[in-house]
Every structure is written in C-alpha cells, then in structure tokens.
Amino acid sequence: MVKLNETPIRTCKNYNINEIEFDEKIPMKIKKFENVKIAQETGKDEVIEDFKPNDFDIKYGSGLIENLKENYNKSIRINVNSKMNKDIKLEFDFDEKNLELFENIEIVGNEDTNSNIYIVYRQRTTGKAFHNGLIRVIGNKNSKISVTIVNLMNEESSNILSIDGKLEEESILNYTIVDFGGKTSITNLYTNLSGKESQNSINTIYLGSNEEKIDINYIAECFGEKTSINMEVQGALKDKAKKNFKGTIDFKKGSKKAFGDEAENCMLLSNTSKSISLPILLCSEEDVEGNHSSSSGKVSDKELFYIMSRGFDKKSAEKLLVRAKFNSILETIKNPEIKGEILYEIDQKLDK
Amino acid sequence: MAKTKIDDINRSVYDIKNKDDYDYKIKKGLTREIIEEISRQKNDPDWMREFRLKALEVYNKLELPTWGPDLSELNMDEIATYVRPKGKMASSWDDVPDDIKNTFDKLGIPDAEKTSLAGVGAQYDSEVVYHSMKEDLIKKGVIYTDMETAVRDYPELVREHFMKCVPVYDHKFVALHGAVWSGGSFVYVPKGVKLDFPLQSYFRLNSPESGQFEHTLIIVEEGASLHFIEGCSAPKYNKVNLHAGCVELYVKDNAYLRYSTIENWSKNMLNLNTKKALIGKNAQVDWVSGSFGSKISMLYPMSVLNGEGAKTEYTGISFAGKGQNLDTGFKVVHNAPNTSSVINSKSISKNGGKATYRSLVRIMENATNSKSSVSCESLMLDDISSSDTIPTNDIRTDDVEFSHEAKIGKISDKTIFYLMSRGISREDALGLIVRGFAYPISKELPVEYAVEMNNLINLELEGAIG
C-alpha cells in the first residue's frame, strides 16, 4: 500500500483527506506502448516522439514519479512555435496488447506562441489497464497554451496522472480536464505562477459510477504580481462512487494584486455516493484576493419536476441536468469529435 | 496605498501578576507517581484515580498531531500540572484571599455577577476559589458547582457523563486532560427549567510554568434552556504555560444551550482545548467564540447532531497578533435526519500573526434532508501576517444542501476611498471597516464582552506608504 496525492498542508488525519491509500500492484519493466496517434493541424510545431526526458524533478506529483522515471514506455515532447492556435492531438488507446502506459509528455510554449493541445486516454476494450503519466507544461513569456486532458478509461483500470506547469511573465495556461474513467483515478496538478501577470485556469468535470474512486489534488502557487488562478470543478457521482477534491491556492509573499478563485460543485445522484472536499486557501501576502466555494447535494427536485413536466422520464431529466452543469466547461472544448465522444460517454455512464 | 496598524490587545488588566503563592504545587513532569499524587491531593474516589491512570497510559501511547502549529516547544517535564491556591472554595467574595479577590475584581467578575449573571464560578490556577448561584435557581433544582464537589456529591451523574462525550483516546491532549484535570464547572439544568440570566465561569492561571486543565460538564435536560459564559486569561511569563481544558455538553431533546467563550490567554500560553456537544432531538446549541490571546491555539469546538431536527450555530472570531499562531475553527457531524448547521467564522491577522480556519462538516448517511452552510472570511492587515483556511467537507448522502464559501484579502482601497469621500478621515474609515467586519460576531457576544472586543480592536494609522 502506498500513500498518493498528498496535500501540501495536512489536516487532521481522521478527516481521511490528507492522501489516498493505493493498494494495487504497480507494474514494473513494462513493454512499449504502441497505440499512440499524433496529429497536428500545422507543421510548424515540433512533436518529438521517444525523446529522452532528463528531468522528472517536480515539486508535488502523484507520488509515483520515481516509478515513472524508472519505467516510462513512451515520451513525447511538443515544442510550440506557431501563433495560429491550431490543434495538436495525442491519443493513447489502451487495448488487450497495450494495457500499461507510463508516459512523459513535455509541452513547451515558446515566447509569443498560441497552441491548443488535446491528450486523450481511451479504452474501449475490457481488461485492467494501468496508466501512470506525467505531463509537464512550460509557458514561456506571453505564450498561450490550452491543454485538454480526457480520461475515458474503463471501470477496471487505474489512472494516475501528474501534471506540472510553470508560467513565465504574461503567459496563459488553460486546462480542461475530463475525468470519467478508471476504477481509481488519481490526478495531481501543480502550477507555479512565477511570472508577473501569468494566468492559469483549471476547468474540470468528473463523473463517477459503480465503486469508482476519484482523487483530485490541485495546487497553485502564486509568486508573481498580478497573477491569476481560477479553478472550477463540476462533478457528479452515482452508485457507490467516491470523490476527494483537494484544491489549494497559495498566495506567496510578493504576489501583490494576485487573484484566486476556486469553485467546486458535486451532484450526488445516489444516497450511497460520497464526496469529500478540501478547498484550501493559504495566504502570506496582504494585497491579494482569494475566494473559494464548495457545494454538494442531490439534483434539485424543482428542476427535475420542471423537466419531467415537459415529458421526460426521471433518468433523462437527470441526464439533462448533469449535462447542463457540465456545459460551461464542455463549451471550452472546440474539437467536435472529442466533444462528441465526451457527450456520448456522459450518456453511457448515466444510462447504466 | 496606506498601511494600517491595529494595536495589540491592551493586556494591562490581564497581565496583573500575583506572587506565585500557593498552598501546594506538584513537581514538574508527568509520571504515574505524579498522577497518583494529584489524585491523593484531590481525595479522588477510586474510580477517578483509576481513570486518571488509564488516561496517562493513553497519553503515552498517542502521538502529537502531525498537522497544525508546531508544538515542539511543549515539554511536559517543565510543566507543573497541579497548583492549589491558598484558601478554600468560598461562596462569598469576602472569604476569597485578598490578592486573588483583587485579581477577579479587576477582571470585573464580581460586578458582572451583581448586574447580569445568575451564577459565577471563579477558578484560580487548578482549583475553583469561588462559586455562587442565585437562590431561586437552587430551588428549581439547578446545580452549578465546581467539578470536585460534583464528583463527591453527584457521583452517579458525573460517572455517567464524565469523558463519555469526549473520550480520552480522541487525541493526545484530551488524554493528558483526563490524567491531570482539576477544577472546572458542573452544571445540571433539570427538565423544563429555563434560566433567564447566564451562568459564568472564569478561569485564571497565575502560576508560571504550570498548566490549567479545568473540566466543564454541562447537562441540559429535556426542554431546558441555559446560556453559559466562559472567560479565560493569564499574565505573561517567559516560559510556556499550558491550557488543556475539556468541555462536555449534553443537550437533551428540545433543550437549548448557548455557550459563549472569550479566550484571552497570555502570549506564552499553549491553548490546546477540547469542546464538544451532543445534541438531542429538536435541541439546539449555539457557540459564540472569541479567540484573542495565547501563543498557539488549537481550538475546534464540535457539535454532534444526534437527534432528528437538531441544530447548531457557530459564530467565531480570532485575532492573531505578533507571535501568535491561532489555529481555530469548528467541527460538526450531522448524524440524524433534518438537522442543520450554520457556521460563520472571521479572522483578523496582523503584525506577523498567523490565523488559520480549520473545520470539518460531516453529513452522515442517515442525515437525510439536512442543511449546512459555512462562511469564513479572513482579513489581513499587513504584509507580514498570514491567513489560511483549511475546511474539510465530507458529504455521505445525496439528500442534503451543503454550501461553503470563504474569502481572504485586505481592506479594499475602494471602500476606504468611498468613506473618505464622505468626509470621514482615513483612521476613522479603517476603524469603521474593521469593526464592521467583526460586527456579526460582536453582536452575538454578551454586551460587556462586545464592548471589550471593540476596545481591543483599537485602530491606529501609521502614515501613508506607497
């Protein structure tokens, strides 16, 4: 058993939120992952496969980074040179022959560039897969990077992902994260906002069913003046699914005029689903503004009644409401194929 | 942008030091022999002596918390856990030794007793020196006495409830309390009796390098009602003092209890206090809490809503100044249907102080149709202070309405500008804003405490710096 996804600051251990205990066997000496599709709209950006990553040194991470360093079976480096905001797509398809993926993805947004990157982890077959990944993003001065990460693994598998970002002056990094798959899905995301006026937004939707466990640990440290961090997490849980959300915004000394906002909403679709949230604000700088809000509860009876009075059955009405909650985040996904795939998955999960 | 300076709390009254003149002081440290000696000095019944020894065993097994403020400077080998003051417990202030009476006079306790209280208990170091209650309440069957008397005179009632609400294995400092507790108040309000005026216990620690471990046990029977006020203070010494009290509240069906506390310990005090209420059907407990003093506080009152329709409200403020680390908050467990909780917390940090709001809201599987609303706001008054919020929300059923919101930041320049444009000076504008920030809490305090709190928040302006 290992402890993963530790919060940057601990609270009482009886609250069962400081970390998640993970007792599955972690694969060693794994073979190469073959099912990778890479596509880019413009040829200006460099996408280098199987580069030799020499830096796994990140501040937080899931807790399985050492394991990843020893065993990675795929690495991709993207150097963004274009200002055109064109799509780059990385798709990892798990199947019977490709059940273990330990990848290192490095994204470098060069100065004054603009990029839109999709990373999809998909599993349409049965079988227990294991994913342990690291995505590193470096936003150089005045770069704008949008990264959409979609987890569509099956309900037997384990998904463990560390995301680490560093932002220079006036750079913008927007994450959209769709977390729908895995018996256990653990995400650790850290952003270092050291550059003046750098901005980071994290928009996440999650959907848990059966006995899935979702553990989300987002940490943003504001060092630079006038930095901005915005976390919005919308989720729904059905059956016996459990979710831990830990979100930390840390205003460091010197981050004058920084702004941070954190909002989490969890819809509970069964009386056996469980939600724990820990929205942390840490503040060592006076001249900042930080807010967080968190809410949980079932689907509103009034809203359900209204939709059902229009001829929908309860399940369809519930589905509509979940999609409506997710909609503002789904709207940030511009690629129609990927968006369609996500909408299909929402229906599939809620119909079961 | 202007910098504001809020004065430290004026502690001249609280810092009155009497000579460390006691009847008996146990040697420093924490051993089985010391616990047996405390028990002997207090003429404990056998069950209490055994209880203390068992608590010591638990204390030795439990680890220090792995979270929260650094407690490494606490060395139990340097703390005397029992100090018996001179004189016996009196029911007239005239019978209290002069230096002790003078201290309580300056703290305003006898005056408050005359004007606005139904009863008063006053503890000095480890023992209660004064206890009194209005005659008519005695006739109604209300019991308000020190814990030692309660152990002796109401053994069954005490034994049934003592450290059952807060078991000794809850955490290390509760176990310590179980081993060395001394003093405190016992209140029993019979079925249907409603007290029109509050009872107040005041805890004063005078002796240096010592600890205070008072136990407060309150039982409010069905349909009864009580307002209990607790005050605490100590003069400042160079070495660490320790406060590890324990408050257990049993509030039965349809009963009401308001528990107000102003903690104003000195800046060398480690305040590791534990408070918990078990709340019955349609009963309500309201907590009003002001934390101003101490070097380190770890204080998280807790309500357990065990009865259907039970309610709780928490209204708290903390004010962390230079050298202070106040880690405070609230815990609530919804353990029955139709329960509700409202939590409203504010903190001010300045001059290098650290204020942390830490909380737990847990809504259990059976707590259907429950509601919980949490709001916490933190105000930082300079750039050398810090302020954290660490709330845990654990929701285990779908049929709930839960919401939490928090804000952190400084006084808005726009608000100051707006007030100044109406002809108000900058100093007055800042004063208005800070008092306005604290107002939702101060209006819940007993009036004499509200006035005191407003006096404590004394604004000064220190020039304009770019």
mmCIF file with all atom_site columns, C-alpha atoms in Angstrom, chain B residues 159-254:
data_model
loop_
_atom_site.group_PDB
_atom_site.id
_atom_site.type_symbol
_atom_site.label_atom_id
_atom_site.label_alt_id
_atom_site.label_comp_id
_atom_site.label_asym_id
_atom_site.label_entity_id
_atom_site.label_seq_id
_atom_site.pdbx_PDB_ins_code
_atom_site.Cartn_x
_atom_site.Cartn_y
_atom_site.Cartn_z
_atom_site.occupancy
_atom_site.B_iso_or_equiv
_atom_site.pdbx_formal_charge
_atom_site.auth_seq_id
_atom_site.auth_comp_id
_atom_site.auth_asym_id
_atom_site.auth_atom_id
_atom_site.pdbx_PDB_model_num
ATOM 1  C CA . ARG B 1 159 ? -19.741 8.994  36.303 1.00 0.00 ? 159 ARG B CA 1
ATOM 2  C CA . GLU B 1 160 ? -22.423 8.530  33.643 1.00 0.00 ? 160 GLU B CA 1
ATOM 3  C CA . HIS B 1 161 ? -21.219 11.545 31.677 1.00 0.00 ? 161 HIS B CA 1
ATOM 4  C CA . PHE B 1 162 ? -17.573 12.292 32.559 1.00 0.00 ? 162 PHE B CA 1
ATOM 5  C CA . MET B 1 163 ? -15.409 11.990 29.426 1.00 0.00 ? 163 MET B CA 1
ATOM 6  C CA . LYS B 1 164 ? -18.048 9.957  27.606 1.00 0.00 ? 164 LYS B CA 1
ATOM 7  C CA . CYS B 1 165 ? -18.744 12.784 25.169 1.00 0.00 ? 165 CYS B CA 1
ATOM 8  C CA . VAL B 1 166 ? -15.008 13.449 24.718 1.00 0.00 ? 166 VAL B CA 1
ATOM 9  C CA . PRO B 1 167 ? -13.280 10.078 25.232 1.00 0.00 ? 167 PRO B CA 1
ATOM 10 C CA . VAL B 1 168 ? -9.644  10.125 26.333 1.00 0.00 ? 168 VAL B CA 1
ATOM 11 C CA . TYR B 1 169 ? -8.438  8.491  23.122 1.00 0.00 ? 169 TYR B CA 1
ATOM 12 C CA . ASP B 1 170 ? -9.775  11.382 20.970 1.00 0.00 ? 170 ASP B CA 1
ATOM 13 C CA . HIS B 1 171 ? -6.307  12.946 20.906 1.00 0.00 ? 171 HIS B CA 1
ATOM 14 C CA . LYS B 1 172 ? -3.170  13.284 22.996 1.00 0.00 ? 172 LYS B CA 1
ATOM 15 C CA . PHE B 1 173 ? -4.188  16.411 24.889 1.00 0.00 ? 173 PHE B CA 1
ATOM 16 C CA . VAL B 1 174 ? -7.573  15.019 25.836 1.00 0.00 ? 174 VAL B CA 1
ATOM 17 C CA . ALA B 1 175 ? -5.735  12.039 27.313 1.00 0.00 ? 175 ALA B CA 1
ATOM 18 C CA . LEU B 1 176 ? -3.473  14.469 29.176 1.00 0.00 ? 176 LEU B CA 1
ATOM 19 C CA . HIS B 1 177 ? -6.536  16.272 30.448 1.00 0.00 ? 177 HIS B CA 1
ATOM 20 C CA . GLY B 1 178 ? -8.070  13.004 31.652 1.00 0.00 ? 178 GLY B CA 1
ATOM 21 C CA . ALA B 1 179 ? -4.935  12.293 33.649 1.00 0.00 ? 179 ALA B CA 1
ATOM 22 C CA . VAL B 1 180 ? -4.427  15.678 35.314 1.00 0.00 ? 180 VAL B CA 1
ATOM 23 C CA . TRP B 1 181 ? -7.776  17.507 35.195 1.00 0.00 ? 181 TRP B CA 1
ATOM 24 C CA . SER B 1 182 ? -8.592  19.772 38.099 1.00 0.00 ? 182 SER B CA 1
ATOM 25 C CA . GLY B 1 183 ? -11.297 22.361 38.710 1.00 0.00 ? 183 GLY B CA 1
ATOM 26 C CA . GLY B 1 184 ? -13.929 23.450 36.253 1.00 0.00 ? 184 GLY B CA 1
ATOM 27 C CA . SER B 1 185 ? -17.674 23.672 36.485 1.00 0.00 ? 185 SER B CA 1
ATOM 28 C CA . PHE B 1 186 ? -20.569 21.262 36.653 1.00 0.00 ? 186 PHE B CA 1
ATOM 29 C CA . VAL B 1 187 ? -23.990 22.461 35.556 1.00 0.00 ? 187 VAL B CA 1
ATOM 30 C CA . TYR B 1 188 ? -27.211 20.488 35.639 1.00 0.00 ? 188 TYR B CA 1
ATOM 31 C CA . VAL B 1 189 ? -30.406 22.126 34.409 1.00 0.00 ? 189 VAL B CA 1
ATOM 32 C CA . PRO B 1 190 ? -33.473 19.983 35.151 1.00 0.00 ? 190 PRO B CA 1
ATOM 33 C CA . LYS B 1 191 ? -36.199 19.206 32.647 1.00 0.00 ? 191 LYS B CA 1
ATOM 34 C CA . GLY B 1 192 ? -38.126 22.265 31.511 1.00 0.00 ? 192 GLY B CA 1
ATOM 35 C CA . VAL B 1 193 ? -36.144 24.812 33.565 1.00 0.00 ? 193 VAL B CA 1
ATOM 36 C CA . LYS B 1 194 ? -35.156 27.898 31.601 1.00 0.00 ? 194 LYS B CA 1
ATOM 37 C CA . LEU B 1 195 ? -32.539 30.274 33.012 1.00 0.00 ? 195 LEU B CA 1
ATOM 38 C CA . ASP B 1 196 ? -33.198 33.928 32.257 1.00 0.00 ? 196 ASP B CA 1
ATOM 39 C CA . PHE B 1 197 ? -29.650 35.051 33.056 1.00 0.00 ? 197 PHE B CA 1
ATOM 40 C CA . PRO B 1 198 ? -26.360 33.418 32.124 1.00 0.00 ? 198 PRO B CA 1
ATOM 41 C CA . LEU B 1 199 ? -24.017 31.464 34.343 1.00 0.00 ? 199 LEU B CA 1
ATOM 42 C CA . GLN B 1 200 ? -20.375 32.412 34.028 1.00 0.00 ? 200 GLN B CA 1
ATOM 43 C CA . SER B 1 201 ? -17.177 30.570 34.892 1.00 0.00 ? 201 SER B CA 1
ATOM 44 C CA . TYR B 1 202 ? -13.883 32.435 34.745 1.00 0.00 ? 202 TYR B CA 1
ATOM 45 C CA . PHE B 1 203 ? -10.565 30.609 34.612 1.00 0.00 ? 203 PHE B CA 1
ATOM 46 C CA . ARG B 1 204 ? -7.438  32.436 35.703 1.00 0.00 ? 204 ARG B CA 1
ATOM 47 C CA . LEU B 1 205 ? -3.971  30.890 35.561 1.00 0.00 ? 205 LEU B CA 1
ATOM 48 C CA . ASN B 1 206 ? -1.441  32.809 37.670 1.00 0.00 ? 206 ASN B CA 1
ATOM 49 C CA . SER B 1 207 ? 1.336   30.357 38.399 1.00 0.00 ? 207 SER B CA 1
ATOM 50 C CA . PRO B 1 208 ? 4.284   30.317 35.952 1.00 0.00 ? 208 PRO B CA 1
ATOM 51 C CA . GLU B 1 209 ? 5.401   27.104 34.189 1.00 0.00 ? 209 GLU B CA 1
ATOM 52 C CA . SER B 1 210 ? 2.164   25.419 35.019 1.00 0.00 ? 210 SER B CA 1
ATOM 53 C CA . GLY B 1 211 ? -0.944  24.165 33.318 1.00 0.00 ? 211 GLY B CA 1
ATOM 54 C CA . GLN B 1 212 ? -4.639  24.586 33.726 1.00 0.00 ? 212 GLN B CA 1
ATOM 55 C CA . PHE B 1 213 ? -6.845  21.594 32.994 1.00 0.00 ? 213 PHE B CA 1
ATOM 56 C CA . GLU B 1 214 ? -10.344 22.513 34.080 1.00 0.00 ? 214 GLU B CA 1
ATOM 57 C CA . HIS B 1 215 ? -13.252 20.260 33.186 1.00 0.00 ? 215 HIS B CA 1
ATOM 58 C CA . THR B 1 216 ? -16.634 21.720 32.307 1.00 0.00 ? 216 THR B CA 1
ATOM 59 C CA . LEU B 1 217 ? -19.555 19.320 32.251 1.00 0.00 ? 217 LEU B CA 1
ATOM 60 C CA . ILE B 1 218 ? -22.992 20.695 31.420 1.00 0.00 ? 218 ILE B CA 1
ATOM 61 C CA . ILE B 1 219 ? -26.194 18.673 31.223 1.00 0.00 ? 219 ILE B CA 1
ATOM 62 C CA . VAL B 1 220 ? -29.262 20.487 29.927 1.00 0.00 ? 220 VAL B CA 1
ATOM 63 C CA . GLU B 1 221 ? -32.255 18.225 30.334 1.00 0.00 ? 221 GLU B CA 1
ATOM 64 C CA . GLU B 1 222 ? -35.255 17.998 28.017 1.00 0.00 ? 222 GLU B CA 1
ATOM 65 C CA . GLY B 1 223 ? -36.885 21.309 27.228 1.00 0.00 ? 223 GLY B CA 1
ATOM 66 C CA . ALA B 1 224 ? -34.491 23.266 29.459 1.00 0.00 ? 224 ALA B CA 1
ATOM 67 C CA . SER B 1 225 ? -32.513 26.338 28.451 1.00 0.00 ? 225 SER B CA 1
ATOM 68 C CA . LEU B 1 226 ? -29.171 27.850 29.509 1.00 0.00 ? 226 LEU B CA 1
ATOM 69 C CA . HIS B 1 227 ? -26.657 30.489 28.495 1.00 0.00 ? 227 HIS B CA 1
ATOM 70 C CA . PHE B 1 228 ? -23.193 29.676 29.795 1.00 0.00 ? 228 PHE B CA 1
ATOM 71 C CA . ILE B 1 229 ? -20.265 32.098 29.521 1.00 0.00 ? 229 ILE B CA 1
ATOM 72 C CA . GLU B 1 230 ? -16.659 31.067 29.864 1.00 0.00 ? 230 GLU B CA 1
ATOM 73 C CA . GLY B 1 231 ? -13.781 33.513 30.217 1.00 0.00 ? 231 GLY B CA 1
ATOM 74 C CA . CYS B 1 232 ? -10.083 32.778 30.492 1.00 0.00 ? 232 CYS B CA 1
ATOM 75 C CA . SER B 1 233 ? -6.912  34.796 30.983 1.00 0.00 ? 233 SER B CA 1
ATOM 76 C CA . ALA B 1 234 ? -3.393  34.653 32.397 1.00 0.00 ? 234 ALA B CA 1
ATOM 77 C CA . PRO B 1 235 ? -0.456  37.033 32.885 1.00 0.00 ? 235 PRO B CA 1
ATOM 78 C CA . LYS B 1 236 ? 2.539   36.648 30.603 1.00 0.00 ? 236 LYS B CA 1
ATOM 79 C CA . TYR B 1 237 ? 5.654   34.784 31.677 1.00 0.00 ? 237 TYR B CA 1
ATOM 80 C CA . ASN B 1 238 ? 8.794   33.967 29.753 1.00 0.00 ? 238 ASN B CA 1
ATOM 81 C CA . LYS B 1 239 ? 8.253   30.223 29.746 1.00 0.00 ? 239 LYS B CA 1
ATOM 82 C CA . VAL B 1 240 ? 5.447   28.217 28.272 1.00 0.00 ? 240 VAL B CA 1
ATOM 83 C CA . ASN B 1 241 ? 2.194   27.674 30.132 1.00 0.00 ? 241 ASN B CA 1
ATOM 84 C CA . LEU B 1 242 ? -0.319  25.102 29.001 1.00 0.00 ? 242 LEU B CA 1
ATOM 85 C CA . HIS B 1 243 ? -4.083  25.108 28.923 1.00 0.00 ? 243 HIS B CA 1
ATOM 86 C CA . ALA B 1 244 ? -5.734  21.794 28.040 1.00 0.00 ? 244 ALA B CA 1
ATOM 87 C CA . GLY B 1 245 ? -9.268  22.079 29.322 1.00 0.00 ? 245 GLY B CA 1
ATOM 88 C CA . CYS B 1 246 ? -12.205 19.963 28.283 1.00 0.00 ? 246 CYS B CA 1
ATOM 89 C CA . VAL B 1 247 ? -15.828 20.963 27.828 1.00 0.00 ? 247 VAL B CA 1
ATOM 90 C CA . GLU B 1 248 ? -18.561 18.331 27.539 1.00 0.00 ? 248 GLU B CA 1
ATOM 91 C CA . LEU B 1 249 ? -22.090 19.445 26.764 1.00 0.00 ? 249 LEU B CA 1
ATOM 92 C CA . TYR B 1 250 ? -25.101 17.148 26.848 1.00 0.00 ? 250 TYR B CA 1
ATOM 93 C CA . VAL B 1 251 ? -28.119 18.922 25.431 1.00 0.00 ? 251 VAL B CA 1
ATOM 94 C CA . LYS B 1 252 ? -31.178 16.701 25.533 1.00 0.00 ? 252 LYS B CA 1
ATOM 95 C CA . ASP B 1 253 ? -34.297 16.734 23.342 1.00 0.00 ? 253 ASP B CA 1
ATOM 96 C CA . ASN B 1 254 ? -35.898 20.157 22.793 1.00 0.00 ? 254 ASN B CA 1
#
